[in-house]
Coordinates of C-alpha atoms in Angstrom, one line a residue:
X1200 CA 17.7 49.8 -52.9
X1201 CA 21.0 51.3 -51.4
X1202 CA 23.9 51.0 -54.3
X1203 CA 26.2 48.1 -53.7
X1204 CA 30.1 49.3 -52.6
X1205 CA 32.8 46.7 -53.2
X1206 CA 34.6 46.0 -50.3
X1207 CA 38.0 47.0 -51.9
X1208 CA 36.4 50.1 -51.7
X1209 CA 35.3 49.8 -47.9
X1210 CA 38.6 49.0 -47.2
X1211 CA 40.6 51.9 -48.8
X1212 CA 38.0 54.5 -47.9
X1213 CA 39.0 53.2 -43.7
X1214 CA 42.4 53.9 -44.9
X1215 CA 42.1 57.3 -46.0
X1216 CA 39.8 58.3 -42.6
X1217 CA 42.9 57.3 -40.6
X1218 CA 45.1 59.1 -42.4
X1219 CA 43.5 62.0 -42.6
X1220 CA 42.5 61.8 -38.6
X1221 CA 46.1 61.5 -38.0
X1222 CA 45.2 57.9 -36.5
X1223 CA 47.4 54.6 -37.5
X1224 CA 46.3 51.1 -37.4
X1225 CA 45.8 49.3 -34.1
X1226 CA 49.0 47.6 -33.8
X1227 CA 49.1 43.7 -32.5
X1228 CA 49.0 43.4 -28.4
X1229 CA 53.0 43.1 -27.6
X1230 CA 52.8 42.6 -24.2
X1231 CA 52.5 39.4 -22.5
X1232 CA 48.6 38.8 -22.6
X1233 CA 47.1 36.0 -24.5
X1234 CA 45.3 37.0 -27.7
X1235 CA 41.7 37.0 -27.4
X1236 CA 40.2 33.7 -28.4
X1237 CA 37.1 31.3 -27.0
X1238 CA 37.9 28.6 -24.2
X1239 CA 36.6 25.7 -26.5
X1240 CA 39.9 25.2 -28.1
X1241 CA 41.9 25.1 -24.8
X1242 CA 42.7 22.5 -22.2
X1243 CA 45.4 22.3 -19.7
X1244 CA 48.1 19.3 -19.6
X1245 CA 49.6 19.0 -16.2
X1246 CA 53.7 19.2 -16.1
X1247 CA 54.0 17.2 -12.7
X1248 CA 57.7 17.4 -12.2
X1249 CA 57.6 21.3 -11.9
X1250 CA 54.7 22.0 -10.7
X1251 CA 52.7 23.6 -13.8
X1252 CA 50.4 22.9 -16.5
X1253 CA 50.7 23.7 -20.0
X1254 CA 47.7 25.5 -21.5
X1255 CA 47.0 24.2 -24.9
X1256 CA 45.2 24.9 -28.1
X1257 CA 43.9 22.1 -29.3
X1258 CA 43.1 23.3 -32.8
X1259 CA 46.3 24.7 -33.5
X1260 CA 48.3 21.7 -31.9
X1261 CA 50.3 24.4 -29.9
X1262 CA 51.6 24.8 -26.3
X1263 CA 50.3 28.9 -25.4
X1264 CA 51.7 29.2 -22.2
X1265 CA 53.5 27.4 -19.2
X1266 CA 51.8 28.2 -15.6
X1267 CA 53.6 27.5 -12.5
X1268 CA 52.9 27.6 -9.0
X1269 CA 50.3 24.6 -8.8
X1270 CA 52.3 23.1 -5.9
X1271 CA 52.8 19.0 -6.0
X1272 CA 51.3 17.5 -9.1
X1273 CA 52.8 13.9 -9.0
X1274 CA 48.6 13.0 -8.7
X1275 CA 46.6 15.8 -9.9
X1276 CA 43.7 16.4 -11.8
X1277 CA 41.1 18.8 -13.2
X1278 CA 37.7 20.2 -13.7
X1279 CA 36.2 23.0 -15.3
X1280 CA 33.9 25.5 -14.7
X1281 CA 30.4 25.7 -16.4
X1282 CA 31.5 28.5 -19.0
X1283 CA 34.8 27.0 -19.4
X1284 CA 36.9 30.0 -18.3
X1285 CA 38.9 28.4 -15.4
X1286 CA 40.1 25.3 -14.4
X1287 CA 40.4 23.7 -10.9
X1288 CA 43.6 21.9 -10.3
X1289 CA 43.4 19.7 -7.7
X1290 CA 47.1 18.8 -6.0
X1291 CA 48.4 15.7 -3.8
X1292 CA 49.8 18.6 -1.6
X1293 CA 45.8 19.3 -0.8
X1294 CA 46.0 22.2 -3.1
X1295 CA 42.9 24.0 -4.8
X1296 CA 44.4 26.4 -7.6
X1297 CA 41.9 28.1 -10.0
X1298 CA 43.5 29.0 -13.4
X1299 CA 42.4 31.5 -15.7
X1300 CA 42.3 29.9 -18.9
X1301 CA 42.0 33.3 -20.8
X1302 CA 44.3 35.3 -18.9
X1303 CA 46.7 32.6 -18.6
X1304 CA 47.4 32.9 -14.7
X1305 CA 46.5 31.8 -11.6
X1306 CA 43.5 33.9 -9.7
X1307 CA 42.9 31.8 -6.4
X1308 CA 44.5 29.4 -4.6
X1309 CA 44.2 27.4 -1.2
X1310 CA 45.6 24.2 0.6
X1311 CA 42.3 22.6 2.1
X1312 CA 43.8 19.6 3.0
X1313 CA 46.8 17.5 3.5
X1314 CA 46.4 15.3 0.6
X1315 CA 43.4 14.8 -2.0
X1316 CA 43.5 13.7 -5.3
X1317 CA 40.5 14.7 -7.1
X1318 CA 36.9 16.3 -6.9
X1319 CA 34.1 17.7 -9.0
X1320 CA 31.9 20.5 -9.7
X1321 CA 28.1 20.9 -9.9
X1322 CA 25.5 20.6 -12.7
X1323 CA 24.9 24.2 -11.9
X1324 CA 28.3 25.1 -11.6
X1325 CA 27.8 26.6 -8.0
X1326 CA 30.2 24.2 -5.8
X1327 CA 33.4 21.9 -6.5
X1328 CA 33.8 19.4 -4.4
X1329 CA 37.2 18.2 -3.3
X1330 CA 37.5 14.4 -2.0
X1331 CA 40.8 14.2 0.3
X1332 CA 43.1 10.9 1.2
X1333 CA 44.3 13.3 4.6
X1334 CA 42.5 13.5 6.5
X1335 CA 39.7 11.9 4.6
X1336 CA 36.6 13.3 3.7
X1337 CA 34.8 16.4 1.3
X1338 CA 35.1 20.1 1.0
X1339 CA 32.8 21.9 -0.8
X1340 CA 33.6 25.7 -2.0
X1341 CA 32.7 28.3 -3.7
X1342 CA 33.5 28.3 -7.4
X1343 CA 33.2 32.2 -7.4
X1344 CA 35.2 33.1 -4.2
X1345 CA 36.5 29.6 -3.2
X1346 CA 35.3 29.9 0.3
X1347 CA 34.2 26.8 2.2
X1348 CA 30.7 25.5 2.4
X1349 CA 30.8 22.7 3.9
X1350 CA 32.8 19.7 5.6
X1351 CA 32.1 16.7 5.5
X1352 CA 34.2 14.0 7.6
X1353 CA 34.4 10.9 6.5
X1354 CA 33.9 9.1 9.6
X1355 CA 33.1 5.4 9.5
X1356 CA 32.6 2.4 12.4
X1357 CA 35.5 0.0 12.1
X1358 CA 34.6 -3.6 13.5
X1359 CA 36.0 -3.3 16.8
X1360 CA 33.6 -0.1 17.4
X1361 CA 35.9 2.3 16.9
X1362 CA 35.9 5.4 14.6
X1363 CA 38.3 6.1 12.0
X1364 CA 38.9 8.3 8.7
X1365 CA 38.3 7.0 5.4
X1366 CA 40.3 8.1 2.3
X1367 CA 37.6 9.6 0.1
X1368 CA 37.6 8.3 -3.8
X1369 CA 35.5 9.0 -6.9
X1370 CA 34.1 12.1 -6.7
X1371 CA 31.5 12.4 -9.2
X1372 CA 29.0 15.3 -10.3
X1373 CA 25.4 14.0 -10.8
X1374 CA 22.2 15.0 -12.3
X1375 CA 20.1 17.7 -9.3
X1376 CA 23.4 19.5 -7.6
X1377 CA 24.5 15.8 -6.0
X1378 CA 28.0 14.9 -4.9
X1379 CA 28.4 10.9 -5.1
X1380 CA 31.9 9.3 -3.7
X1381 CA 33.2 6.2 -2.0
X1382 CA 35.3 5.6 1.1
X1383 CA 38.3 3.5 0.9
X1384 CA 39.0 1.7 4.2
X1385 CA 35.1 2.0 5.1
X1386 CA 33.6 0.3 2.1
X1387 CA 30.6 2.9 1.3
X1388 CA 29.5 4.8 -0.8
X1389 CA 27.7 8.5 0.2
X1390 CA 26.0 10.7 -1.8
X1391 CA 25.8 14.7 -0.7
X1392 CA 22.7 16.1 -2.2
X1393 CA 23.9 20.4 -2.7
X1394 CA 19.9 21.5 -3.8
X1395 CA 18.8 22.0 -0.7
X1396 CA 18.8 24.6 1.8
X1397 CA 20.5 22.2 4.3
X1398 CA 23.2 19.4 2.3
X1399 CA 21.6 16.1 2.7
X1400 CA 23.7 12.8 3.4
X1401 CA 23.0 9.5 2.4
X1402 CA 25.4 6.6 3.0
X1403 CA 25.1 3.2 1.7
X1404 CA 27.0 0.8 4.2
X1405 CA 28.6 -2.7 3.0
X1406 CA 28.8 -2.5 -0.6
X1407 CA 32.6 -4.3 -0.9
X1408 CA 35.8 -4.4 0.3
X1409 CA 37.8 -1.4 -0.4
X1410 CA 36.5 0.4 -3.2
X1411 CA 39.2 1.9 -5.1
X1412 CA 38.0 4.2 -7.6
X1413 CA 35.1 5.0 -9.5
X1414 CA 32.9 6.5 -12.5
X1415 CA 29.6 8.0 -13.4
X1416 CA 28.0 6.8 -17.1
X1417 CA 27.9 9.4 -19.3
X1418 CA 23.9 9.8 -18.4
X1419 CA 24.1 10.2 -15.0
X1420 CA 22.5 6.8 -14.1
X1421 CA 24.9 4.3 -12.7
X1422 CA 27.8 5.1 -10.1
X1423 CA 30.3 2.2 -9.9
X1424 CA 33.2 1.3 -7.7
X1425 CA 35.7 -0.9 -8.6
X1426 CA 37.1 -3.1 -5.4
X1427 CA 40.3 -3.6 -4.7
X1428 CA 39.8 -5.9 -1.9
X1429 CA 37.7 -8.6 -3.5
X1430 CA 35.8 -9.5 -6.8
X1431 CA 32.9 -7.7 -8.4
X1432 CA 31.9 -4.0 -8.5
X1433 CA 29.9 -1.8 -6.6
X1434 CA 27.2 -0.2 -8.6
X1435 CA 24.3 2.3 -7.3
X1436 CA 21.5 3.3 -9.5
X1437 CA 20.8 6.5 -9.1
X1438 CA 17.3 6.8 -10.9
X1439 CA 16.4 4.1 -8.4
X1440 CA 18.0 4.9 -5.4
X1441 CA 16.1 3.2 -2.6
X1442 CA 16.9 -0.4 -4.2
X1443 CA 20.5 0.3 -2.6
X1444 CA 23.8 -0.9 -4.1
X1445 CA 24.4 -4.0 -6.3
X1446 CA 27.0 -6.0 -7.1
X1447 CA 27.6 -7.0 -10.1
X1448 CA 30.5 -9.0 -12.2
X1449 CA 30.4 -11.1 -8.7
X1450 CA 32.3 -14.0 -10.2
X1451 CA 35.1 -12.2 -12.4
X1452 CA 38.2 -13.6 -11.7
X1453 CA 37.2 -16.0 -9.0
X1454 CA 39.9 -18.6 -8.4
X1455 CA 42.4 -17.1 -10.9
X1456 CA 45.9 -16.4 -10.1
X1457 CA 46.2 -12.3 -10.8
X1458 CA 49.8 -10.8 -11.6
X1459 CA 51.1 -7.7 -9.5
X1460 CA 49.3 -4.9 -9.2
X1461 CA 52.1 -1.9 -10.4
X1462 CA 49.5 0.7 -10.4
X1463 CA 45.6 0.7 -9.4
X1464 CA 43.4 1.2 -12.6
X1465 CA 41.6 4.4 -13.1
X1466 CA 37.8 3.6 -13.8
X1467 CA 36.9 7.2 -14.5
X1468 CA 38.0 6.5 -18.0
X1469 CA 35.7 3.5 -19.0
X1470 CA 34.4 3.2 -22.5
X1471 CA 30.8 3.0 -23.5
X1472 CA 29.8 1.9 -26.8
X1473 CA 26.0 1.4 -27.7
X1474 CA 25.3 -1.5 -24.8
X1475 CA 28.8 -2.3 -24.5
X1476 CA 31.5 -1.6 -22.2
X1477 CA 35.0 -1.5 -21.4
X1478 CA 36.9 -1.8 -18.7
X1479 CA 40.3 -2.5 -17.3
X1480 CA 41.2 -5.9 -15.0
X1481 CA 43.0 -5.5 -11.9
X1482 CA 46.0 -7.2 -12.3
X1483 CA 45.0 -8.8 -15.5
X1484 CA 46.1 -8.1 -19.3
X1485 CA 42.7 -7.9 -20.3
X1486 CA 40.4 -5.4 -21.2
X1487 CA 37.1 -6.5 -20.0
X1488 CA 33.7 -6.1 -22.0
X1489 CA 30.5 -6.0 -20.4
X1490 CA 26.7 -6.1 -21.9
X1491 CA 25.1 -3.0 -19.2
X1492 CA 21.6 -4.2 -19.7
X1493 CA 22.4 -6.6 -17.5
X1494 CA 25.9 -6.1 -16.5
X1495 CA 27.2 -9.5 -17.2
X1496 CA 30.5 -10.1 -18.4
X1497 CA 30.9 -11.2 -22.3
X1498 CA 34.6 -11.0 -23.3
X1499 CA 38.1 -10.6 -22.5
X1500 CA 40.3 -8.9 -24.8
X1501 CA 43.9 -9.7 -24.6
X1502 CA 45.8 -6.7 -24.4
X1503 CA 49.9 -5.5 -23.8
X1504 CA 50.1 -5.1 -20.4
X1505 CA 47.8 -3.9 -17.4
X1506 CA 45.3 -1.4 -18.6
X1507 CA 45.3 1.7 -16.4
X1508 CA 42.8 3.8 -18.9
X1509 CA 40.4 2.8 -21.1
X1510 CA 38.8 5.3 -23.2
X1511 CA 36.6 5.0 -25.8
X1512 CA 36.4 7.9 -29.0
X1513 CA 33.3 10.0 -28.7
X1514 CA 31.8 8.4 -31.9
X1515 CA 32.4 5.1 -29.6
X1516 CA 33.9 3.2 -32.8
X1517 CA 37.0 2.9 -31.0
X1518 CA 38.5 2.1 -27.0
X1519 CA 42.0 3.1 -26.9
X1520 CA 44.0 1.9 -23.8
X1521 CA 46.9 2.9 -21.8
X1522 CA 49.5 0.2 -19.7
X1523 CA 50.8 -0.1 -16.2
X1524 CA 54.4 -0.2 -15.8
X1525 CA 56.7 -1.7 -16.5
X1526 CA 54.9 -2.3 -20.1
X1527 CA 53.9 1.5 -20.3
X1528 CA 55.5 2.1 -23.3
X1529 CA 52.9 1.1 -25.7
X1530 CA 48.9 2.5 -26.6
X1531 CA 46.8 0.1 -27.8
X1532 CA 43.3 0.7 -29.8
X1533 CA 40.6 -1.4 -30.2
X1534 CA 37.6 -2.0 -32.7
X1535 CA 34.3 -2.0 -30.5
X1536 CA 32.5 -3.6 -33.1
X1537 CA 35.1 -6.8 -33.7
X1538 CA 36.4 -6.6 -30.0
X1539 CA 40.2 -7.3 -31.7
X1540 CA 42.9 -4.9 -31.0
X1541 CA 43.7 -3.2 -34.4
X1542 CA 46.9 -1.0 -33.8
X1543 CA 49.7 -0.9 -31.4
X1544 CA 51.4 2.9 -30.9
X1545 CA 54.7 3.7 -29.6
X1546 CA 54.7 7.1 -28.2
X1547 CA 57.1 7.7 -26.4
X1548 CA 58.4 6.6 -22.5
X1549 CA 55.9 5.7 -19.5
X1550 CA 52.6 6.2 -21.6
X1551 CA 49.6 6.7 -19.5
X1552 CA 47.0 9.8 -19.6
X1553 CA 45.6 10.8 -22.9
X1554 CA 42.9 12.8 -24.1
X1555 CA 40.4 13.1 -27.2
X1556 CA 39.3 16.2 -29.1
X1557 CA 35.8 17.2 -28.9
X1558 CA 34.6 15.0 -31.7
X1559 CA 37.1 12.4 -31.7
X1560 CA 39.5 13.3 -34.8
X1561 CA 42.6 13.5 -33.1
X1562 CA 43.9 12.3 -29.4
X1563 CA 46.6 13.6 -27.6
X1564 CA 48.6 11.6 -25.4
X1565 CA 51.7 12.1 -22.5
X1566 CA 54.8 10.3 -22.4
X1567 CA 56.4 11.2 -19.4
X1568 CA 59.5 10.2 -18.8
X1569 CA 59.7 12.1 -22.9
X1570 CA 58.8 15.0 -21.9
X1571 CA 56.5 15.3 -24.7
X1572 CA 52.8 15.1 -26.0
X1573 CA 52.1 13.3 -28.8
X1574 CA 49.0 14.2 -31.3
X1575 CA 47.4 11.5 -33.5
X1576 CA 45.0 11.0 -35.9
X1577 CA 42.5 8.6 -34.7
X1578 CA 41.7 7.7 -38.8
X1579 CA 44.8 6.8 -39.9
X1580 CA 47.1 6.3 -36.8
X1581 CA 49.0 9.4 -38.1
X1582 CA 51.4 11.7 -36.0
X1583 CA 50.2 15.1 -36.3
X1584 CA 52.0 17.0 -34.0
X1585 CA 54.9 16.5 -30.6
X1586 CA 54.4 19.1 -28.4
X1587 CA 57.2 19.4 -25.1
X1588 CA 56.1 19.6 -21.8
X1589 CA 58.0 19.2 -18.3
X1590 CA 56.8 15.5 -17.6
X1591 CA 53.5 15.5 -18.6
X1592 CA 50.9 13.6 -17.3
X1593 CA 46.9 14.4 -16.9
X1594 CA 45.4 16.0 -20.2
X1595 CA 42.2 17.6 -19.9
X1596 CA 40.3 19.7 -22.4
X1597 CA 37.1 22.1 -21.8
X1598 CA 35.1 20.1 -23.7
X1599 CA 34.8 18.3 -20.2
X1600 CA 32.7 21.5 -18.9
X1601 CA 29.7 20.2 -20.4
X1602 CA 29.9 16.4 -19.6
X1603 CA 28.6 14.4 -16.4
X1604 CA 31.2 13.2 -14.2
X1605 CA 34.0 14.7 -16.4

C-alpha cells in the first residue's frame, strides 16, 4: 500500500516545483472573457428598450454580462440549443441572432423576415423553426450554420376564393423532428414533419376562428389553440392524429359580457398539475381550471386583473400568474391543491414575464417599466435578490433545452 501524503504537503511540495522552475502561479483571466463555467446556471433576460439581453447566473443571482445588437425586442423570445450553449433570439424586426452563452457574444445573425415573433427547435436539435406575422409563414435553418432549409408559405383560401397570407402562431417542437403551428386569419393548424428525407405537410382546415396562440403539454401529446374569435379551444392529439382537431371548453363564456382585451393572453405558459390545469380567460379576471381527462371545465378562480401568464412551479404545488394592463402591477400565486389564491406580490411596475429555476426554489420576475428583476423564494415569498436590467421583459433559462415545446 503506497504511504498516505497529507495534502498540506501536496500543496507546498507544487509550491516549491514553481519556484524552483522559475514558474509563478497562473494568474486570474483579466481580459474580458467570461470565466469558465457550465450553461445550466445561465439564462438570458431580454432588455427590449435597447436591444440586448442580459445573460444571467441563476445560482449566483447575478447579471454576467449585457449583449447588444439583437435589433427590435419589444416582442421577442427564445430557445435554446440541445447542449445549451447558445440561444436563439427571435426579434419583431424578423431577426434570427444566435448568442453564445459561454463566450458571451453574438456568433450569427440574420433578418429572415419582416416580422415574426417566435419559433422552436427540434427534438434532435438539427433545425429551429421561425413562425413570421410578415409575410406569414415558417423558415426552417440550420442550427449549426443558420442557413435556410426550407420555406414554408402560409397560404390559405379565403371565402371569396382568393389566396392570402396567414400570420403564423405557436410554434411548437414535438416528439419525431415535427414542427406544429396555427395560422391566424386562416383558422388551421399545420404540422411540418423534419424526419424525413422530403418535409411532410399536414394541415387541419376549420378548427376555429382565429386562433391566437398556443401550447404543447409537457408530454408532447396535446397541441391547443386558444381562439380569439369565438369560444372554446382548438386541441389536436397528436398520439392520435387521424381523429383530427377537437374542440373543447365549447361553452366557456357563452352569453357573458367580457371586459377589454388590453393584451392577448400567452398560452405557452399554462400550468399542469396532476390532472389539473390552468389557464388564463380572455378578457376575464379568472384563472380557469380544467380536469384534462376530459377537458371539461371545473373552476374559476377569481384573480387581480387579466391573466397574461400562468405558470405553474415544477413540483406543480403552485400556479403563479401575471396581469394585463392596466392592473399589471401585481403577481399573484395560487395553491393547486385548494384552488384559492394564497399571496399577492408587488414587484415592481408593468409585471408580466417571469421565470422558475430548474427545480422550482426560486422565480425570477421583470418589472419593466423598473428596470429591474426581481428574485423570490417560492417557500416563503421572500426577496432574494433585485437585479437591473434596461426594461426587461422575456426571462428564459437553459433549463428550457431539455423540455418539449419550451
Amino acid at each position: 500500500m503506497l504511504p498516505f501524503t497529507p495534502i498540506k504537503t501536496l500543496l507546498a511540495a507544487s509550491a516549491i516545483v514553481l519556484l524552483v522552475s522559475g514558474q509563478a502561479p497562473a494568474e486570474p483571466v483579466s481580459d474580458d472573457r467570461l470565466e469558465l463555467r457550465g450553461t445550466g446556471d445561465l439564462g438570458v433576460v431580454i432588455e427590449r428598450a435597447t436591444g440586448s439581453v442580459a445573460l444571467v447566473d441563476t445560482t449566483r443571482k447575478t447579471v454576467l454580462r449585457h449583449v447588444e445588437g439583437f435589433g427590435d425586442l419589444s416582442h421577442a423570445s427564445v430557445k435554446f440549443t440541445r447542449d445549451a450553449r447558445h440561444a436563439f433570439v427571435f426579434g419583431r424586426d424578423g431577426g434570427l441572432t444566435r448568442l453564445d452563452l459561454l463566450t458571451g457574444e453574438i456568433d450569427g445573425r440574420i433578418i429572415q423576415s419582416g416580422n415574426s415573433i417566435g419559433g422552436a427547435i427540434s427534438q434532435d436539435g438539427r433545425f429551429v423553426a421561425v413562425g413570421n406575422y410578415e409575410p406569414g409563414g415558417v423558415k426552417v435553418f440550420d442550427t449549426e450554420t443558420m442557413e435556410l432549409v426550407i420555406d414554408v408559405p402560409a397560404t390559405y383560401e379565403k371565402p371569396d376564393g382568393t389566396t392570402g397570407q396567414a400570420k403564423v402562431v405557436g410554434v411548437v417542437d414535438v416528439p419525431g423532428n415535427v414542427f406544429v403551428f396555427s395560422l391566424f386569419e386562416a383558422g388551421e393548424i399545420w404540422t411540418l414533419d423534419m424526419s424525413t428525407e422530403e418535409p411532410e405537410l399536414t394541415k387541419y382546415r376549420d378548427i376555429g376562428s382565429m386562433p391566437y396562440d398556443a401550447l404543447i403539454t409537457p408530454n408532447g401529446r396535446f397541441y391547443i389553440a386558444g381562439l380569439f374569435g369565438e369560444d372554446g379551444m382548438a386541441l389536436l392529439d397528436l398520439w392520435h392524429p387521424e381523429q383530427g382537431v377537437q374542440r373543447i371548453l365549447p361553452d366557456y363564456g357563452r352569453g357573458e359580457e367580457r371586459l377589454p382585451v388590453y393584451k392577448m393572453p400567452h398560452l405557452e405558459g399554462w400550468a399542469m398539475a396532476g390532472d389539473q390545469t390552468f389557464f388564463p380567460a380572455v378578457g376575464r379576471n379568472e384563472v380557469l381550471v380544467a380536469n384534462t381527462r376530459d377537458w371539461s371545465l371545473i373552476d374559476r378562480i377569481e384573480v387581480h386583473g387579466q391573466p397574461i401568464f400562468v405558470m405553474s412551479r415544477p413540483d406543480e404545488r403552485q400556479v403563479w400568474v401575471t396581469f394585463a394592463h392596466p392592473l399589471n402591477d401585481k403577481v399573484q400565486v395560487i395553491d393547486t391543491g385548494t384552488l384559492e389564491v394564497i399571496e399577492t406580490l408587488s414587484p415592481g411596475e408593468s409585471i408580466l414575464h417571469k421565470e422558475f429555476t430548474p427545480r422550482g426554489e426560486h422565480i425570477w420576475i421583470s418589472a419593466r417599466d423598473s428596470g429591474w428583476v426581481t428574485v423570490y423564494d417560492t417557500r416563503t415569498f421572500e426577496q432574494l435578490a433585485r437585479l437591473p436590467a434596461e426594461s426587461p421583459s422575456g426571462i428564459f433559462f437553459t433549463s428550457r433545452a431539455h423540455r418539449i415545446g419550451l
